[in-house]
Short mmCIF file of C-alpha atoms in Angstrom, two decimals:
data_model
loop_
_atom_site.label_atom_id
_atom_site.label_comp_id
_atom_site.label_asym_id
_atom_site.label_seq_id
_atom_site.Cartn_x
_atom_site.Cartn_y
_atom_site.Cartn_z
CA UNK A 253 -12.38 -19.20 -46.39
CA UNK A 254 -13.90 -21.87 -48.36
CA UNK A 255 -12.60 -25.41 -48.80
CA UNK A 256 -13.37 -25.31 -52.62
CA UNK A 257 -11.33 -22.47 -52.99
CA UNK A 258 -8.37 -23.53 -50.98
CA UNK A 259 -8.61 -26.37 -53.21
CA UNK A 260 -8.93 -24.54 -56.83
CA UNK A 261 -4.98 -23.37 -55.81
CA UNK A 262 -3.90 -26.49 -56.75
CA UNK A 263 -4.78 -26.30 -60.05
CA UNK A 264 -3.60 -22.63 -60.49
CA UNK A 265 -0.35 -23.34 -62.93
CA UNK A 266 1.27 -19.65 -62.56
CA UNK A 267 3.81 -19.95 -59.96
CA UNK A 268 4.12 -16.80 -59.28
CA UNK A 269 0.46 -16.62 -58.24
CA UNK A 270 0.74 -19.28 -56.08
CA UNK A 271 3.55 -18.14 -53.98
CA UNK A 272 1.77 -14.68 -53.80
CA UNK A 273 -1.45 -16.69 -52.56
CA UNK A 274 0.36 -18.29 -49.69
CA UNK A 275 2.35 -15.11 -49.36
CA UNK A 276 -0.90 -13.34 -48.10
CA UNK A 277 -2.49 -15.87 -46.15
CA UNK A 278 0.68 -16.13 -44.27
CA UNK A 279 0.72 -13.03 -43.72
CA UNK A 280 -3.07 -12.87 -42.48
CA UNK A 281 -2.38 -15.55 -39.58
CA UNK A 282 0.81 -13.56 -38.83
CA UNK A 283 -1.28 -10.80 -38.24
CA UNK A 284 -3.99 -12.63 -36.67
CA UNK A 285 -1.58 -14.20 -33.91
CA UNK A 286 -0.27 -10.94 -33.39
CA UNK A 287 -3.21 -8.89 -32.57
CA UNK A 288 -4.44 -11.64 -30.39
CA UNK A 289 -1.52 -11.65 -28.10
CA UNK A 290 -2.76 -8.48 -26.82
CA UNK A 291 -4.74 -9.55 -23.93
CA UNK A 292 -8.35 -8.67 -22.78
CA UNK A 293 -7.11 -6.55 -19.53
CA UNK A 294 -3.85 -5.91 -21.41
CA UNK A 295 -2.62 -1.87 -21.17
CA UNK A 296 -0.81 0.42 -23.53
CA UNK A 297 2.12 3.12 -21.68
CA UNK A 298 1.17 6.21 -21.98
CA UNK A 299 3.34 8.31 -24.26
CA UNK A 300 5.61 10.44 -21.73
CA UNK A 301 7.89 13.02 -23.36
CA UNK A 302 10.52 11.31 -21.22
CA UNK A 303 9.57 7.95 -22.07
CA UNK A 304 9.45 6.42 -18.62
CA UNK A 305 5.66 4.69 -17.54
CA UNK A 306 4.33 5.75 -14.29
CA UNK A 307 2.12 3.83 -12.19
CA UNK A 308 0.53 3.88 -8.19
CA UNK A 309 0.78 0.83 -5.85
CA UNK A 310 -1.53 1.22 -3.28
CA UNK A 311 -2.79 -1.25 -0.54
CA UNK A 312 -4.88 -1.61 2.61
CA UNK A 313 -6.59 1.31 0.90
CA UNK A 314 -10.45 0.31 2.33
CA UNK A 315 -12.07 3.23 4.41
CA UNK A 316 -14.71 2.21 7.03
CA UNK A 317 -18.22 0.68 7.78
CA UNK A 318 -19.46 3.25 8.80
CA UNK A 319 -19.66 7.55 8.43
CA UNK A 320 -17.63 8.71 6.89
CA UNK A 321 -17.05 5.40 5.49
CA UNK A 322 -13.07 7.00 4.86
CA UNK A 323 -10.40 7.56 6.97
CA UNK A 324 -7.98 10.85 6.98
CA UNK A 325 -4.77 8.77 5.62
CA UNK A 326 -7.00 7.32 3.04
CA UNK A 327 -7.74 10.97 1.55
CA UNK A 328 -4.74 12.63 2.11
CA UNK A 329 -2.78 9.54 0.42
CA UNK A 330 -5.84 9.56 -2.64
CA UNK A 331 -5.48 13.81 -3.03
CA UNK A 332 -2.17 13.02 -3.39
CA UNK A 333 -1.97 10.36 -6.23
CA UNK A 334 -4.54 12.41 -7.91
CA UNK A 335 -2.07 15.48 -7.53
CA UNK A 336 1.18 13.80 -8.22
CA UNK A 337 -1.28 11.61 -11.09
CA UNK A 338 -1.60 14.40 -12.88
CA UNK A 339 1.58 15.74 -13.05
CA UNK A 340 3.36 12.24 -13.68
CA UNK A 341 0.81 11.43 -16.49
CA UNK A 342 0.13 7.83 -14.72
CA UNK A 343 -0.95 4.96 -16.30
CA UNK A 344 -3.17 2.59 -13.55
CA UNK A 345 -2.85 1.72 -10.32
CA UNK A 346 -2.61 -1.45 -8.45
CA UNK A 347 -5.08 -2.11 -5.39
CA UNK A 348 -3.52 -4.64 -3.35
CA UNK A 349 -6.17 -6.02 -1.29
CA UNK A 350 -8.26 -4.99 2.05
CA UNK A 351 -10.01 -2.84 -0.06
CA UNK A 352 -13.06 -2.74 2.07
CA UNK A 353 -12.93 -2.24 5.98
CA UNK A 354 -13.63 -4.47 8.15
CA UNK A 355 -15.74 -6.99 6.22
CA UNK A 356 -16.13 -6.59 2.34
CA UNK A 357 -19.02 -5.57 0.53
CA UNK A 358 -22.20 -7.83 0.23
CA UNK A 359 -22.89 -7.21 -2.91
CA UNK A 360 -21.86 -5.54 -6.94
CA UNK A 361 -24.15 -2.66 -5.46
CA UNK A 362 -23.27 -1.80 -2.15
CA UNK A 363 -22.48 1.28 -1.02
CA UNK A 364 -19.12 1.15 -0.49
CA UNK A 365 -17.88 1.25 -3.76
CA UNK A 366 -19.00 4.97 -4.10
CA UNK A 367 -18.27 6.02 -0.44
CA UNK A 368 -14.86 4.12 0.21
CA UNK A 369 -13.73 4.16 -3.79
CA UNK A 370 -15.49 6.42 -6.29
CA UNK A 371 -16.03 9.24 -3.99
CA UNK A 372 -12.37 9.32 -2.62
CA UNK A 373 -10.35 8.35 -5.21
CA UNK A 374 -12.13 10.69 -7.70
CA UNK A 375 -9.27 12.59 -9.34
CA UNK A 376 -9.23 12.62 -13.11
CA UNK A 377 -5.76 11.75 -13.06
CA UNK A 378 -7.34 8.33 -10.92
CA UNK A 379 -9.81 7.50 -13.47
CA UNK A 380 -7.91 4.96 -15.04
CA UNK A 381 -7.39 1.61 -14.72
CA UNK A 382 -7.54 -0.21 -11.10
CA UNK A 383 -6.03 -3.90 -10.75
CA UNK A 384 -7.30 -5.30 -7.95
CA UNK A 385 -6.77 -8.14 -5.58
CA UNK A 386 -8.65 -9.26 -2.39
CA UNK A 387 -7.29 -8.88 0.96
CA UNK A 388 -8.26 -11.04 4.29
CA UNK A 389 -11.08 -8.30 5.05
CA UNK A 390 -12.61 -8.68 1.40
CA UNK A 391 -12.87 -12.54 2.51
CA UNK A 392 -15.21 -11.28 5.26
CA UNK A 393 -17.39 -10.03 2.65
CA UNK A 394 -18.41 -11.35 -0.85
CA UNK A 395 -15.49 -11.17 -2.91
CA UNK A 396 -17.27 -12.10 -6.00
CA UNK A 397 -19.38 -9.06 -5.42
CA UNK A 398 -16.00 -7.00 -6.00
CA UNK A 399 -15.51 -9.14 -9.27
CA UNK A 400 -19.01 -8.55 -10.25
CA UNK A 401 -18.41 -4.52 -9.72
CA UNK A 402 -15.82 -4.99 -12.52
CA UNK A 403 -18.31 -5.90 -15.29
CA UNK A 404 -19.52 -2.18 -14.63
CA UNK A 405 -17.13 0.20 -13.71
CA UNK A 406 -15.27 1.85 -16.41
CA UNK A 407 -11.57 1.29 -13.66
CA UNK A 408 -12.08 -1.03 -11.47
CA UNK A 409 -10.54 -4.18 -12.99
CA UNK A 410 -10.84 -7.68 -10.91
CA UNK A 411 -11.64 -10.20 -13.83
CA UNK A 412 -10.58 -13.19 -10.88
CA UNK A 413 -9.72 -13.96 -7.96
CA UNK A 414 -6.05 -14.43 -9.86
CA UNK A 415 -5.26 -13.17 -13.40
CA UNK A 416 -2.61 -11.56 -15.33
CA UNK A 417 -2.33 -9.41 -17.42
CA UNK A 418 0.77 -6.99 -19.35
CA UNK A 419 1.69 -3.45 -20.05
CA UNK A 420 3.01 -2.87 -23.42
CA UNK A 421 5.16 -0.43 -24.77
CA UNK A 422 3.43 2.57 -26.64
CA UNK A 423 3.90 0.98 -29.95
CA UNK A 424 2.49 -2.08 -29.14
CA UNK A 425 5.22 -4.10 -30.47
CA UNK A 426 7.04 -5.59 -27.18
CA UNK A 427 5.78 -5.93 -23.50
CA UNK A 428 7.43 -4.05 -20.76
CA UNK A 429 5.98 -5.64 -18.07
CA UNK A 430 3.90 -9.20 -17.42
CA UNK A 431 2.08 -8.78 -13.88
CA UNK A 432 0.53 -11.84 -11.95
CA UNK A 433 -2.32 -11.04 -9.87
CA UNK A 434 -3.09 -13.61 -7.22
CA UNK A 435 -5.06 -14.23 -4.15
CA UNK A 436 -3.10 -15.15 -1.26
CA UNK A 437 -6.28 -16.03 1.19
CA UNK A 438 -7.52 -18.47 -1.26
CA UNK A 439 -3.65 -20.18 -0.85
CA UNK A 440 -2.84 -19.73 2.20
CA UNK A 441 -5.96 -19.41 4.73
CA UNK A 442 -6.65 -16.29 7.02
CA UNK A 443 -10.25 -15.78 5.17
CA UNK A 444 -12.02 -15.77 8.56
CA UNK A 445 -9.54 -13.69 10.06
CA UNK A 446 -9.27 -9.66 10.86
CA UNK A 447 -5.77 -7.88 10.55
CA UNK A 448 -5.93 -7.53 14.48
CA UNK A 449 -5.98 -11.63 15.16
CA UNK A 450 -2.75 -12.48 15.10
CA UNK A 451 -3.44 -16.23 14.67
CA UNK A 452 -1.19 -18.59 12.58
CA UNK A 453 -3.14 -19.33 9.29
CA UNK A 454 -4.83 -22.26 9.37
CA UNK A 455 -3.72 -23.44 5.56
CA UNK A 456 -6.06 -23.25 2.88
CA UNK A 457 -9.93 -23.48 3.04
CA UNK A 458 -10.25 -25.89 -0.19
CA UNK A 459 -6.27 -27.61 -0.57
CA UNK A 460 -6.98 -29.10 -4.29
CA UNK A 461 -8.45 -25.28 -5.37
CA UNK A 462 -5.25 -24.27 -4.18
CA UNK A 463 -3.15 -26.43 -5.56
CA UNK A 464 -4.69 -25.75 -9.14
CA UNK A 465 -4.17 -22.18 -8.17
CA UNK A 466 -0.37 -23.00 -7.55
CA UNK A 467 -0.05 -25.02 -10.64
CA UNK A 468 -1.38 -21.65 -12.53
CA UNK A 469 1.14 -19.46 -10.61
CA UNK A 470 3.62 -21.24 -11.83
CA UNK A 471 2.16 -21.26 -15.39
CA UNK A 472 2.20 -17.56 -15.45
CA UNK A 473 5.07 -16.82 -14.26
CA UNK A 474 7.18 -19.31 -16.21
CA UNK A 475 5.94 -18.01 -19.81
CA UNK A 476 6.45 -14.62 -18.95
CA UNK A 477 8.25 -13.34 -21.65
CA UNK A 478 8.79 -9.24 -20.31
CA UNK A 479 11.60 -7.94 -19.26
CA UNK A 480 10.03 -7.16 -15.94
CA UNK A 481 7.64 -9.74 -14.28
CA UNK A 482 5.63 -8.02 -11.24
CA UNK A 483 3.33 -10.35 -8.52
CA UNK A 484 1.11 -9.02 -6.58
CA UNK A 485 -0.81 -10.34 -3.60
CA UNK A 486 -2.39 -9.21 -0.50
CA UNK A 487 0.27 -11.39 2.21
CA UNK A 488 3.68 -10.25 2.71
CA UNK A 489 6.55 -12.96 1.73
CA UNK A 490 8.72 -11.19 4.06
CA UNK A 491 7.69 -8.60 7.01
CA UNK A 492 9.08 -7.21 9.77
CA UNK A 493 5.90 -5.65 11.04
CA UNK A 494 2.79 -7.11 13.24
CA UNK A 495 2.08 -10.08 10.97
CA UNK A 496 5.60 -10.93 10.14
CA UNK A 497 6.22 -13.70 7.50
CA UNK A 498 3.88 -16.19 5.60
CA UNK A 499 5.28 -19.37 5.61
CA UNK A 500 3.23 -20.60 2.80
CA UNK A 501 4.48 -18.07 0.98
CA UNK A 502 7.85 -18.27 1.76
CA UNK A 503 7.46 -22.65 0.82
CA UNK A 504 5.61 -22.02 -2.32
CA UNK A 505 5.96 -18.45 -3.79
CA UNK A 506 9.54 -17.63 -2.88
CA UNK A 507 11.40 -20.29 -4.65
CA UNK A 508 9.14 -19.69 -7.44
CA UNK A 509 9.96 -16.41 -7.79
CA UNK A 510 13.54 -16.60 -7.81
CA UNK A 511 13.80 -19.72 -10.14
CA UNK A 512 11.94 -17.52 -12.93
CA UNK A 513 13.75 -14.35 -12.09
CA UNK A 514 11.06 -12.10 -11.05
CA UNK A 515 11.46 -8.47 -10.81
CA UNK A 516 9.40 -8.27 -7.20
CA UNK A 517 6.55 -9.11 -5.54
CA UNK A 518 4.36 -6.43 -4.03
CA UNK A 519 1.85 -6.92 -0.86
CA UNK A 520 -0.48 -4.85 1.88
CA UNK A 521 -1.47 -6.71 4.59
CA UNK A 522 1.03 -4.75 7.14
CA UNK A 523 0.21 -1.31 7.52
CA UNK A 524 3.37 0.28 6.62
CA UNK A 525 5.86 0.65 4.21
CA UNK A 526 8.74 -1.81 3.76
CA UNK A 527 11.42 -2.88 1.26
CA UNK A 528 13.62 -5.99 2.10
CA UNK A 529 15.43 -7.79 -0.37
CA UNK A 530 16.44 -11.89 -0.79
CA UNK A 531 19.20 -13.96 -2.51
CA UNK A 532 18.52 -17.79 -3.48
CA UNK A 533 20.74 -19.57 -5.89
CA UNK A 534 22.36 -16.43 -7.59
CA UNK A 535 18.69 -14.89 -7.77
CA UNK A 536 17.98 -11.22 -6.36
CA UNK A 537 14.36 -10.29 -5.44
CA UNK A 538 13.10 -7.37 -4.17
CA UNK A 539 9.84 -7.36 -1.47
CA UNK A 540 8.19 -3.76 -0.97
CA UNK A 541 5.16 -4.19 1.24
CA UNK A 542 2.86 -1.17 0.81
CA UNK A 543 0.09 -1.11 2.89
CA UNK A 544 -0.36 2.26 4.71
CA UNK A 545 -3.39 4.01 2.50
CA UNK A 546 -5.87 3.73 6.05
CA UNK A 547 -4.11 2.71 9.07
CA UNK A 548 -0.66 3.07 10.09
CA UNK A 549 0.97 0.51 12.38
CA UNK A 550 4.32 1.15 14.11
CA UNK A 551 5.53 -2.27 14.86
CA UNK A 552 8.50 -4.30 14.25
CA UNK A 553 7.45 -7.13 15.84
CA UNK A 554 8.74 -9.57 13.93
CA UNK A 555 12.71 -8.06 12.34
CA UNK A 556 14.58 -11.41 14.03
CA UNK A 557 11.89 -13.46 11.46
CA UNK A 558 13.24 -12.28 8.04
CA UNK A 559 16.54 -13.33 6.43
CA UNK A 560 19.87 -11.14 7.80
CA UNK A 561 19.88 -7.58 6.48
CA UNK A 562 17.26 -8.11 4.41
CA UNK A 563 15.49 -5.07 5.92
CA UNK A 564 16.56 -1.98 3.92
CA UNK A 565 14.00 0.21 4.57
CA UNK A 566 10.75 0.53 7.21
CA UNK A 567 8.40 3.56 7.55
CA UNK A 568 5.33 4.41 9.67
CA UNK A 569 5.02 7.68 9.70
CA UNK A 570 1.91 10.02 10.91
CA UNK A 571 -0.97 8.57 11.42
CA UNK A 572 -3.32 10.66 9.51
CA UNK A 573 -0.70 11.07 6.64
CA UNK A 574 -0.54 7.37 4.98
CA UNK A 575 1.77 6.75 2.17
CA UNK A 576 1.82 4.26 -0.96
CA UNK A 577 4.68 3.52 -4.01
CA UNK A 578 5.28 4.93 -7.46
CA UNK A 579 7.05 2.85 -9.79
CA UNK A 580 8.61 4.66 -12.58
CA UNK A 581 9.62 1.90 -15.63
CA UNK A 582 11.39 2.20 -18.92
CA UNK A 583 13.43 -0.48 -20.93
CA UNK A 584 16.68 -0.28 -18.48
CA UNK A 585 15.46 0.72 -15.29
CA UNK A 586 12.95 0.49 -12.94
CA UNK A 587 12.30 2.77 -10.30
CA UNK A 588 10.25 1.72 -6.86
CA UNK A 589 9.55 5.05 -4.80
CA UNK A 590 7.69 5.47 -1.61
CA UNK A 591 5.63 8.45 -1.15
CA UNK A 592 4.01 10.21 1.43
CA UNK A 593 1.02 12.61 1.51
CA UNK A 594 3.47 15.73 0.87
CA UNK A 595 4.54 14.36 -2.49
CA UNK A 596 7.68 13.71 -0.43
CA UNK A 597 9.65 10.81 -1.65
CA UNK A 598 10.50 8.79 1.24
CA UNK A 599 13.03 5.97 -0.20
CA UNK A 600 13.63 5.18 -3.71
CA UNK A 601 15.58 1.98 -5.29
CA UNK A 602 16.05 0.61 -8.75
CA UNK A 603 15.58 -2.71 -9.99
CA UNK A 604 17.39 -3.77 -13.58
CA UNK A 605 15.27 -5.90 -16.13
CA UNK A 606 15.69 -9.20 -15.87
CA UNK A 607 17.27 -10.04 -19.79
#
């Protein structure tokens, strides 16, 4: 729009014309701030006859270095989301880290990604969006390679090593959910380490990255505006199992979290399946740790480290079975499920929005 002719309006006498003038440039910024609050990696629901969105959770997912570059939990738990994807009409699925056993990739074209990923988790029902995060193994490797891999896959979605991103209702009028996406190596340390050293992280590599990183946490999570607000990372907050607790977590994240009223926080990292729930200052959160997609780990090493009765549900089940979560979401409910590679549902609890 010209300056000239933003001008010639104040010589237009009719004053009718004039209010229709600024009537329709108000209403092109209206439409222009609208439209652009639909973000880049932003998702529509799909349209459900029941009106409920369906998505997977899956973590610890990575295969191995080596033939068959896959593990037997790792298929049975992908034929089964692509099954159960198919009949649920899913939406995406959340990859929470350790995506590639033992050390990463090396680079946007290794191997891996079609011998650990494509080929396994090739279901049509799977060929939608994957939001990923890095896990302590992917540190071993080159996790900018696995951001790289993003620019060309049609699912695999890893913009940054943290990022955010919403799923909107069907309409596209409100959000249903606001999701934070963060990496907990790059906050808390552990880059250098395998799942089987059971060393105390050493704090983070670079402290003023992470404390920008921190500063953006809290950034996200405060101007969420959805009536559910889901982070995800690749560290438990709370665990019972063989790595137990992560006190930077637990100092930084967790008060976070309950002083903006998050929904939950979801993690891998521990290779079970675990929900345990917290109360701070009049603030509920639910923790489900999902990491049993490739190895299963029987341990409760660490249930005298997490708050009193926290623990309300723990499963390690076969070993060549694996499991991962459903969540089920509408505009009252949501519904956390854990599944195993029978379509069973193993536990299931229900989390109310948040206002």
């Amino acid at each position: 729009m010209s300056v000239s002719f933003i001008l010639c309006v104040d010589n237009i006498e009719n004053m009718h014309l004039k209010f229709l003038f600024y009537l329709v440039i108000f209403y092109q910024l209206s439409t222009l701030s609208s439209s652009t609050n639909f973000g880049r990696y932003d998702l529509l629901a799909n349209k459900n006859d029941d009106g409920i969105t369906r998505f997977f959770v899956v973590g610890d997912w990575g295969g191995l270095p080596f033939l068959p570059y896959e593990t037997p939990s790792e298929v049975a738990v992908a034929e089964t989301m692509g099954k159960l994807g198919k009949k649920l009409n899913t939406s995406f699925q959340l990859a929470l880290g350790d995506n590639f056993y033992f050390d990463g990739v090396q680079s946007a074209k290794d191997s891996r990604f079609q011998h650990t990923f494509e080929h396994v988790f090739s279901a049509t029902s799977l060929q939608t969006p994957w939001y990923v995060v890095a896990g302590n193994h992917d540190h071993l490797g080159n996790v900018s390679a696995q951001i790289e891999y993003g620019k060309t896959s049609k699912r695999w979605v890893f913009p940054d090593y943290f990022y955010s991103f919403s799923l909107w209702q069907s309409d596209k009028q409100k959000k249903l959910i606001d999701f934070v996406m963060i990496d907990t190596v790059i906050l808390c340390g552990g880059g250098n380490l395998s799942d089987w050293e059971h060393t105390p992280l050493e704090g983070p590599k670079n402290q003023y990255v992470a404390e920008d990183y921190w500063q953006w946490i809290e950034d996200q999570i405060r101007q969420s505006t959805a009536p559910y607000l889901i982070v995800s990372g690749h560290y438990p907050i709370y665990s019972v199992a063989e790595h137990g607790p992560t006190k930077c977590l637990i100092d930084r994240l967790r008060p976070l979290l309950h002083q903006y009223k998050a929904t939950t926080y979801l993690c891998g990292h521990d290779h079970n399946l675990q929900h345990l729930v917290d109360d701070m200052n009049e603030s509920h959160l639910n923790y489900f740790v999902v990491g049993a997609a490739n190895f299963i780990e029987n341990s409760r090493s660490h249930q005298q480290d997490v708050p009193p009765n926290s623990l309300k549900f723990f499963w390690a089940g076969s070993i060549v079975f694996g499991g991962f979560g459903l969540i089920e979401v509408d505009n009252t409910q949501m519904n956390f499920s854990f599944i195993d590679r029978s379509e069973k549902t193993l536990y299931q609890t229900s989390m109310k929005p948040r206002f």
